[in-house]
PDB file of C-alpha atoms in Angstrom:
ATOM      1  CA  UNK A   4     -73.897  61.114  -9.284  1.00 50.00           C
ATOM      2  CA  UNK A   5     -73.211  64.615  -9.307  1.00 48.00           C
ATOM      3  CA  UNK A   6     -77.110  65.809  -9.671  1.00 52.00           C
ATOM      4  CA  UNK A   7     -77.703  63.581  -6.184  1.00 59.00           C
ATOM      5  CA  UNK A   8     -74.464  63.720  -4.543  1.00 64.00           C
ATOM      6  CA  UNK A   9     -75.411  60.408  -3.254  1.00 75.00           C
ATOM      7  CA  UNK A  10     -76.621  56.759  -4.673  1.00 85.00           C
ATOM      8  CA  UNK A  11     -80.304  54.986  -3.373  1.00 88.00           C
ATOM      9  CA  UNK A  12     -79.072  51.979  -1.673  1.00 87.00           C
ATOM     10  CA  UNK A  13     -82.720  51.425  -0.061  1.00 89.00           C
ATOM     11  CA  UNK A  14     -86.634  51.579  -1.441  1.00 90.00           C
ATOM     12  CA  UNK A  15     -86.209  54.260   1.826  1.00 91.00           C
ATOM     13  CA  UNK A  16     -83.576  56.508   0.071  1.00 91.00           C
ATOM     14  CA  UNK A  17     -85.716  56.721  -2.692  1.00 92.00           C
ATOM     15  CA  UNK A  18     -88.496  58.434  -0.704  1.00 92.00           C
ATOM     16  CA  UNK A  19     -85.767  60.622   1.283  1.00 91.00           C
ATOM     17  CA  UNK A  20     -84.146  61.760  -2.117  1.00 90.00           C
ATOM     18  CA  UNK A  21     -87.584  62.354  -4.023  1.00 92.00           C
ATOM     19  CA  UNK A  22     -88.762  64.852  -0.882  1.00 92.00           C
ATOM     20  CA  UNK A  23     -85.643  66.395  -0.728  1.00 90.00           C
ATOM     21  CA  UNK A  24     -85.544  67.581  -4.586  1.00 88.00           C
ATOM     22  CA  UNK A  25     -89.169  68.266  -4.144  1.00 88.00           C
ATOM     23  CA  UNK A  26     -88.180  71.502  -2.752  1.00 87.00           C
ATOM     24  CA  UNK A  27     -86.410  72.573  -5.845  1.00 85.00           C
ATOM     25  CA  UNK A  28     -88.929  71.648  -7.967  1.00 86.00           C
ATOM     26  CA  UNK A  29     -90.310  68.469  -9.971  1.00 85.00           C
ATOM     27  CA  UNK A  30     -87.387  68.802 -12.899  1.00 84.00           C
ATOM     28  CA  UNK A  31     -85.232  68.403  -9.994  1.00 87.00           C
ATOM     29  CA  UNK A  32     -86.945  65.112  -9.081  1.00 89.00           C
ATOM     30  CA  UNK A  33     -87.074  63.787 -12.418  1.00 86.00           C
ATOM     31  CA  UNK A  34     -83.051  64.633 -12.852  1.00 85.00           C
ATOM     32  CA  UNK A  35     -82.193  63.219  -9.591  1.00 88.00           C
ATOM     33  CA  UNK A  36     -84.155  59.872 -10.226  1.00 90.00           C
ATOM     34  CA  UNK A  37     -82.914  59.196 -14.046  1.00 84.00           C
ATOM     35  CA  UNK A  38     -79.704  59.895 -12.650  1.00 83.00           C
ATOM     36  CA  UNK A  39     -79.796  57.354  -9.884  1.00 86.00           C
ATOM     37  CA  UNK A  40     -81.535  54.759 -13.215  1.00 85.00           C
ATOM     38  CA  UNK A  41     -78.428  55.607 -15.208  1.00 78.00           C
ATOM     39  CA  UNK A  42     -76.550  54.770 -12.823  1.00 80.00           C
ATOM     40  CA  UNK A  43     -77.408  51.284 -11.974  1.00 80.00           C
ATOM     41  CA  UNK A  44     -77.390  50.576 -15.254  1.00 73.00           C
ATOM     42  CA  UNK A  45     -73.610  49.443 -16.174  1.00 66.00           C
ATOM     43  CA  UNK A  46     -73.546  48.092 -12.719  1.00 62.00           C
ATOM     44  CA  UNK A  47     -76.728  45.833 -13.145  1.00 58.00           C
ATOM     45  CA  UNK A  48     -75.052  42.744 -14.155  1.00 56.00           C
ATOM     46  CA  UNK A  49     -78.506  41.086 -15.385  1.00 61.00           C
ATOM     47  CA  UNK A  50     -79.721  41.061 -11.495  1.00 67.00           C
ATOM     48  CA  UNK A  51     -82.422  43.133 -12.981  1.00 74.00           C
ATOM     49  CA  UNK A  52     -84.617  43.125 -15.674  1.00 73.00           C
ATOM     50  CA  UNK A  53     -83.363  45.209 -18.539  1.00 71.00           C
ATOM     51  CA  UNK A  54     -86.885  47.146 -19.447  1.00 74.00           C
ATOM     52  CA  UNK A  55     -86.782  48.938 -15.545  1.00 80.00           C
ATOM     53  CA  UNK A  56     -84.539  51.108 -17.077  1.00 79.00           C
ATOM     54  CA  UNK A  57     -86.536  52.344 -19.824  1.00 78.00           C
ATOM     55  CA  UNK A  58     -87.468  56.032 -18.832  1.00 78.00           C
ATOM     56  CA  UNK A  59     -90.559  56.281 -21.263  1.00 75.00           C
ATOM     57  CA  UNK A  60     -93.419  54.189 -22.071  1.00 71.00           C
ATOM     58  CA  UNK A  61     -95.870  54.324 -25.635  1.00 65.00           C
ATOM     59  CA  UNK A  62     -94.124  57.293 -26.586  1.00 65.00           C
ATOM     60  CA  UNK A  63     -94.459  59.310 -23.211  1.00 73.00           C
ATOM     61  CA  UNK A  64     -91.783  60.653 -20.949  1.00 78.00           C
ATOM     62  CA  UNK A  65     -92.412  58.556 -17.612  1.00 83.00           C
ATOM     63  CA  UNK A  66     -93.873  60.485 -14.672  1.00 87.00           C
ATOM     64  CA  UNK A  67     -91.555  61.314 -11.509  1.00 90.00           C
ATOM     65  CA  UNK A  68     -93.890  58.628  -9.349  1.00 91.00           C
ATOM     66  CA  UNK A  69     -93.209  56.269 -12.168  1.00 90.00           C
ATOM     67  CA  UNK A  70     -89.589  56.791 -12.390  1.00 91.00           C
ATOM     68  CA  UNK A  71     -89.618  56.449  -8.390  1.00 92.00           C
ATOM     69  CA  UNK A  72     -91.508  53.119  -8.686  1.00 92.00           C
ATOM     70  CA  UNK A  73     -89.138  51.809 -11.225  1.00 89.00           C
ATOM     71  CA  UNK A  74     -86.047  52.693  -8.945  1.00 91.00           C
ATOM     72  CA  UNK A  75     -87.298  50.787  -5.906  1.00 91.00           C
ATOM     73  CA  UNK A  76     -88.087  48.201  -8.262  1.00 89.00           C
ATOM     74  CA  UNK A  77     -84.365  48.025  -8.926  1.00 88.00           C
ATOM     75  CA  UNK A  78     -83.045  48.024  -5.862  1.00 89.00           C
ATOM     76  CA  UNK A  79     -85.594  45.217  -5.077  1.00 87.00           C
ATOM     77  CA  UNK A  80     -84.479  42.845  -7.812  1.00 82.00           C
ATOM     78  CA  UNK A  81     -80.486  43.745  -6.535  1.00 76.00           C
ATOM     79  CA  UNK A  82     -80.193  41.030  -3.962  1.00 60.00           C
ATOM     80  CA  UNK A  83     -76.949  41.662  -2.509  1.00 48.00           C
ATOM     81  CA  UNK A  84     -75.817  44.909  -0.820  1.00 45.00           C
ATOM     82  CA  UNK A  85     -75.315  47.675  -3.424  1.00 45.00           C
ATOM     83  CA  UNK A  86     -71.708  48.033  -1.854  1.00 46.00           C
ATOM     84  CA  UNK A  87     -70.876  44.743  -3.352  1.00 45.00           C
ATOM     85  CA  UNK A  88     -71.729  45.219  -6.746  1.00 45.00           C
ATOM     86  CA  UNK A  89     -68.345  45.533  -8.421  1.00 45.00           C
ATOM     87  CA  UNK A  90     -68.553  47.853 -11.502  1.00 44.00           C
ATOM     88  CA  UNK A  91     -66.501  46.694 -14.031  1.00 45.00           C
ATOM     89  CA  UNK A  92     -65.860  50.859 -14.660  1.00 47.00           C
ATOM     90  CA  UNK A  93     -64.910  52.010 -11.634  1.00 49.00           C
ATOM     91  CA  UNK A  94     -62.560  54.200 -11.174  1.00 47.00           C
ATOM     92  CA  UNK A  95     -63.079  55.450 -14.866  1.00 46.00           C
ATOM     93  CA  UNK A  96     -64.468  59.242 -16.095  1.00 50.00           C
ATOM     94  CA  UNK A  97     -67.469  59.751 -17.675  1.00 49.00           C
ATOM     95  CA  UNK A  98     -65.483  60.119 -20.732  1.00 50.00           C
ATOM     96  CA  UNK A  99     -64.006  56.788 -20.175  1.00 54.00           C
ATOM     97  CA  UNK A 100     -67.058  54.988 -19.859  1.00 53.00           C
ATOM     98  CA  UNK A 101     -68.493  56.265 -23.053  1.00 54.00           C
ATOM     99  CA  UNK A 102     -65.033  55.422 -24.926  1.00 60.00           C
ATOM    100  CA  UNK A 103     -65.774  52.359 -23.809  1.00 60.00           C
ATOM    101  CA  UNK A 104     -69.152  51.899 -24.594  1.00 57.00           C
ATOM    102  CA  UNK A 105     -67.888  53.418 -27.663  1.00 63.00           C
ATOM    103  CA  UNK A 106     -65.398  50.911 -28.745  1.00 66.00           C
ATOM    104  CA  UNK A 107     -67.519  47.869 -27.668  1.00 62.00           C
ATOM    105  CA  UNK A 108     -69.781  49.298 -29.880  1.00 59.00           C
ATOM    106  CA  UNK A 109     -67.677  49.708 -32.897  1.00 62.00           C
ATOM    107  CA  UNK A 110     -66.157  46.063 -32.120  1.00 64.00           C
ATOM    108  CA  UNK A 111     -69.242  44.631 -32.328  1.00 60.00           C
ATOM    109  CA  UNK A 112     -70.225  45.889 -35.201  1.00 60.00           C
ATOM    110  CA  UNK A 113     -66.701  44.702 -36.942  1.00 63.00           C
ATOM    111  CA  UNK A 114     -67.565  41.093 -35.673  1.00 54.00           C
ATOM    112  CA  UNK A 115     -70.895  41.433 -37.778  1.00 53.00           C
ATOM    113  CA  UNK A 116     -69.078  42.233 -40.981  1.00 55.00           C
ATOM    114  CA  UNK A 117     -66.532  39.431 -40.508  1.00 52.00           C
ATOM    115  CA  UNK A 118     -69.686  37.296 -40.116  1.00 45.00           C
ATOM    116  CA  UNK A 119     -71.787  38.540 -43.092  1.00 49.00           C
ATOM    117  CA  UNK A 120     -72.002  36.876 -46.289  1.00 44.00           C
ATOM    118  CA  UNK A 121     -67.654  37.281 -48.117  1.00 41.00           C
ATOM    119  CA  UNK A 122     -67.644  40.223 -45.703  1.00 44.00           C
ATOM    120  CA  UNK A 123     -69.193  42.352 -47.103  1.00 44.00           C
ATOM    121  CA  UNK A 124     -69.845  46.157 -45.826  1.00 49.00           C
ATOM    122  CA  UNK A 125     -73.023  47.082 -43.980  1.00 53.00           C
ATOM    123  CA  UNK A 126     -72.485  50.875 -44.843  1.00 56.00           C
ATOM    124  CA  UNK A 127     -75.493  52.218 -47.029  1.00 61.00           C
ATOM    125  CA  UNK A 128     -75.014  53.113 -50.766  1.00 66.00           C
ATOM    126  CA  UNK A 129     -78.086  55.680 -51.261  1.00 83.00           C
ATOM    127  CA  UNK A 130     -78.347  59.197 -49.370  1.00 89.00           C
ATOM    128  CA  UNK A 131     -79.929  59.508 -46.202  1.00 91.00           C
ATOM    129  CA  UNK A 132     -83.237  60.792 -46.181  1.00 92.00           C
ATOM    130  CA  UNK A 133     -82.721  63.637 -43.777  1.00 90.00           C
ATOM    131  CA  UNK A 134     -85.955  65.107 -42.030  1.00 90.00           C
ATOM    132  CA  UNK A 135     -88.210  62.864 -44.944  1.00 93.00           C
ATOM    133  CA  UNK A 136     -87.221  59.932 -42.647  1.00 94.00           C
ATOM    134  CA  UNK A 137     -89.953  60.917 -40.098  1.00 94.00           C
ATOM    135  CA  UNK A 138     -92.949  58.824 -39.695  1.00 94.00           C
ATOM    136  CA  UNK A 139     -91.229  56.250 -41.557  1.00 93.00           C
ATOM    137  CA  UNK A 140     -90.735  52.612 -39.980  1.00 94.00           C
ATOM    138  CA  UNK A 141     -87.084  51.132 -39.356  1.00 92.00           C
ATOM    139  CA  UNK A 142     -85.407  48.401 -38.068  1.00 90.00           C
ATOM    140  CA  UNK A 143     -82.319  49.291 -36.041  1.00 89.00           C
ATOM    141  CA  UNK A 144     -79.268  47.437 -34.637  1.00 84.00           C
ATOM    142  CA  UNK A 145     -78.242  48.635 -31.376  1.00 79.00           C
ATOM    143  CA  UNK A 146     -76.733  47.649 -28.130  1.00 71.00           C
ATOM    144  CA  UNK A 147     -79.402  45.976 -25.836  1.00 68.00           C
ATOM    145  CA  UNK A 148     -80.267  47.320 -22.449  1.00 61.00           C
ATOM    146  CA  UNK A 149     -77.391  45.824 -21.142  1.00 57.00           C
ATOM    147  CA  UNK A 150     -74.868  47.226 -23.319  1.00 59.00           C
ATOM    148  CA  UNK A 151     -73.050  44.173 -24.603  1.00 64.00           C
ATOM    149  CA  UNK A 152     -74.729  42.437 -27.297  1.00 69.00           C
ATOM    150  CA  UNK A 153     -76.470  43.857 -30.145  1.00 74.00           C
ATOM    151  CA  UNK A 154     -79.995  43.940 -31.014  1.00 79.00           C
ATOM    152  CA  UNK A 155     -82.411  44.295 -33.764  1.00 86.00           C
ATOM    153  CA  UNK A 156     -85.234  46.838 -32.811  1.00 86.00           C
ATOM    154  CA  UNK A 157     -88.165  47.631 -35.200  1.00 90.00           C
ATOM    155  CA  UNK A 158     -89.956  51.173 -34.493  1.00 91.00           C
ATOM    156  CA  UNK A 159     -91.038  54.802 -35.793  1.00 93.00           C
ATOM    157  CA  UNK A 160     -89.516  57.387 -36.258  1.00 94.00           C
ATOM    158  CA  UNK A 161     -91.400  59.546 -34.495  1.00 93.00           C
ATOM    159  CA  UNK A 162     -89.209  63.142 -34.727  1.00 93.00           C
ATOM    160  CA  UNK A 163     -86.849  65.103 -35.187  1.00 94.00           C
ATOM    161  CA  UNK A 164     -85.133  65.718 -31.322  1.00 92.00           C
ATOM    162  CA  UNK A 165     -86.342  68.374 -29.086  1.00 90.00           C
ATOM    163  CA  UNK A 166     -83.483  69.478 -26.825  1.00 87.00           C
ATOM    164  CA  UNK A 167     -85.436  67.957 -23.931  1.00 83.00           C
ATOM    165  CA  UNK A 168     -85.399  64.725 -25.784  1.00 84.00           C
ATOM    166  CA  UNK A 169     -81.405  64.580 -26.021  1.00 85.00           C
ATOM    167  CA  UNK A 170     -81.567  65.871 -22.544  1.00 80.00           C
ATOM    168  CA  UNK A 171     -82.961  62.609 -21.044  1.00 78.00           C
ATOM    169  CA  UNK A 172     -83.276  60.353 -24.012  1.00 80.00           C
ATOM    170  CA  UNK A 173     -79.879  60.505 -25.688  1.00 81.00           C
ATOM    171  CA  UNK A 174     -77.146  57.596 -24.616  1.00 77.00           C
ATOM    172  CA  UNK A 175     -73.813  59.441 -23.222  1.00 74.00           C
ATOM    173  CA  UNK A 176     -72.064  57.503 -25.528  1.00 75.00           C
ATOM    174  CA  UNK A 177     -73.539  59.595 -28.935  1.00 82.00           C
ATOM    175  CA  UNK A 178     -72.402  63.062 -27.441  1.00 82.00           C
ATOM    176  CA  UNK A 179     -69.641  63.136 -29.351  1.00 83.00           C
ATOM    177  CA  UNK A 180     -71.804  62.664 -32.382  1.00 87.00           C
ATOM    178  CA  UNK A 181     -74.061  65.733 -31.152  1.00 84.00           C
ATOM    179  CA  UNK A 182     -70.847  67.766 -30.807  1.00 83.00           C
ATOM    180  CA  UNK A 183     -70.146  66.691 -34.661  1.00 87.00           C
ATOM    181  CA  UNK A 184     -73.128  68.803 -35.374  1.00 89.00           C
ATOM    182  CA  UNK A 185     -75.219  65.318 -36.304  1.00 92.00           C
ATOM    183  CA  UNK A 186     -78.734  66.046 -36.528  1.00 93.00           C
ATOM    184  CA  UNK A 187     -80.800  63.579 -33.737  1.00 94.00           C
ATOM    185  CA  UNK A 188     -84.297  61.860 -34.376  1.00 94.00           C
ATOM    186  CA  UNK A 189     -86.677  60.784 -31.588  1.00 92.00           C
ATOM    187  CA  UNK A 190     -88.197  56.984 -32.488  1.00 91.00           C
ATOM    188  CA  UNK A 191     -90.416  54.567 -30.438  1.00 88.00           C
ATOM    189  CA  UNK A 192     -89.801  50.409 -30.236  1.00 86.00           C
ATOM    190  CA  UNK A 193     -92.319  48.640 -30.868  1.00 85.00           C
ATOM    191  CA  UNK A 194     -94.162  46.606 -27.915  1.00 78.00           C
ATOM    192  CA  UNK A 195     -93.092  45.394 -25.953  1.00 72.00           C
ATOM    193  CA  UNK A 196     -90.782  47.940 -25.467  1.00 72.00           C
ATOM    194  CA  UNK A 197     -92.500  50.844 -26.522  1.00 71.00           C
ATOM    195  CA  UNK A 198     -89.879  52.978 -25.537  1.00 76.00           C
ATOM    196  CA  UNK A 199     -88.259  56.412 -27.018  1.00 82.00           C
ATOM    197  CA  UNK A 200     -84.964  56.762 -28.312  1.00 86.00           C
ATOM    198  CA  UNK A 201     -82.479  59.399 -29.548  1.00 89.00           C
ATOM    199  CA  UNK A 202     -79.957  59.099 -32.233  1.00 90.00           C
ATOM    200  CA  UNK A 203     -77.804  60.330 -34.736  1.00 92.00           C
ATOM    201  CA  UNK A 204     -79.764  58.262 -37.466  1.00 93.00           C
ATOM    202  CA  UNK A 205     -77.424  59.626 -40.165  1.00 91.00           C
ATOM    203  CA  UNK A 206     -74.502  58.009 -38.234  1.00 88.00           C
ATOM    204  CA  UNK A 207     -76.415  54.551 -37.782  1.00 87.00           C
ATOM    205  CA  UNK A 208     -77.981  54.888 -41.452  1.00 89.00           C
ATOM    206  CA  UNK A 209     -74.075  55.585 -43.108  1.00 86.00           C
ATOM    207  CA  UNK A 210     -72.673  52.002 -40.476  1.00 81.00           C
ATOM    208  CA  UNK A 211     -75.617  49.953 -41.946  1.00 82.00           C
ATOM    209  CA  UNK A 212     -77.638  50.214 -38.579  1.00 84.00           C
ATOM    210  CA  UNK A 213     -80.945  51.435 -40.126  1.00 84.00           C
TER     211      UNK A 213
END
């Protein structure tokens, strides 16, 4: 919580923190409320429903007030004190938590092999399609919103990633993928979700994700 220096406990601290970073600017706003999203994320512990923490809907970037509304909405659906959710992480980095993520991620995905038909590998044969994959419709396997199952999305792939994409759409957890020198790509869920994504689709494509 470094951008806020302080977590929204209250539908109240929401309005206090949006008029405070309102006098930076409105990319201050929209940092300081994705952080505060972010954050209740891990610690939501299904209280809430998972799409409140999508930050973009049919393909756009969600507005500050939208972002705002979906906060409060948060902190509504959290019906005990935020001081007594117990996050699982605490007390880990931000390095930790991605590891984490990380490894969840990867032992998932080992669960699925064991499970497929004599075990056999997901990983892709053929080349990926580098920059020819845009436009093109996928299905991909992925964590769900609450980070600890795995789901099968369908979408588009809409581009390749601006850096303000990886900026606020990019997962923590696929930084170390970005410091790899992995080229991102930008795709959109289909409804109900209708929400954008960034990822290192060469990375999915070579674990059988895509």
């Amino acid at each position: 919580m470094e951008v806020c220096g302080r977590i929204c406990k209250t539908v109240q601290d929401v309005d206090e923190l949006v008029t405070e970073k309102l006098q930076t600017g409105e990319p201050a706003v929209r940092e300081a409320l994705l952080s505060q999203i972010w954050y209740y994320k891990p610690v939501n512990r299904g209280l809430v429903k998972g799409s409140l923490f999508f930050v973009s809907s049919k393909g756009q970037p969600l507005t500050s007030e939208d972002l705002a509304s979906r906060l409060k909405q948060i902190l509504t659906q959290i019906e005990c004190p935020v001081d007594d959710i117990s996050d699982p992480d605490e007390g880990l980095s931000e390095l930790d938590r991605q590891q984490q993520r990380e490894e969840l991620r990867q032992k998932l995905l080992s669960k699925l092999k064991d499970t497929s038909a004599h075990g056999t590998s997901r990983k892709r044969k053929c080349p990926f399609p580098d920059k020819d994959i845009v436009n093109k419709r996928v299905r991909h396997l992925c964590l769900d919103p609450s980070g600890e199952q795995l789901m099968t999305y369908k979408g588009r792939i809409v581009r390749e990633s601006t850096n303000s994409d990886i900026e606020e759409l990019m997962d923590e957890m696929y930084r170390q993928y970005l410091d790899k020198g992995y080229r991102f790509y930008t795709l959109i869920y289909d409804p109900p979700y209708d929400q954008l994504f960034c990822y290192p689709l060469k990375k999915e494509w070579d674990d059988g994700l895509l």
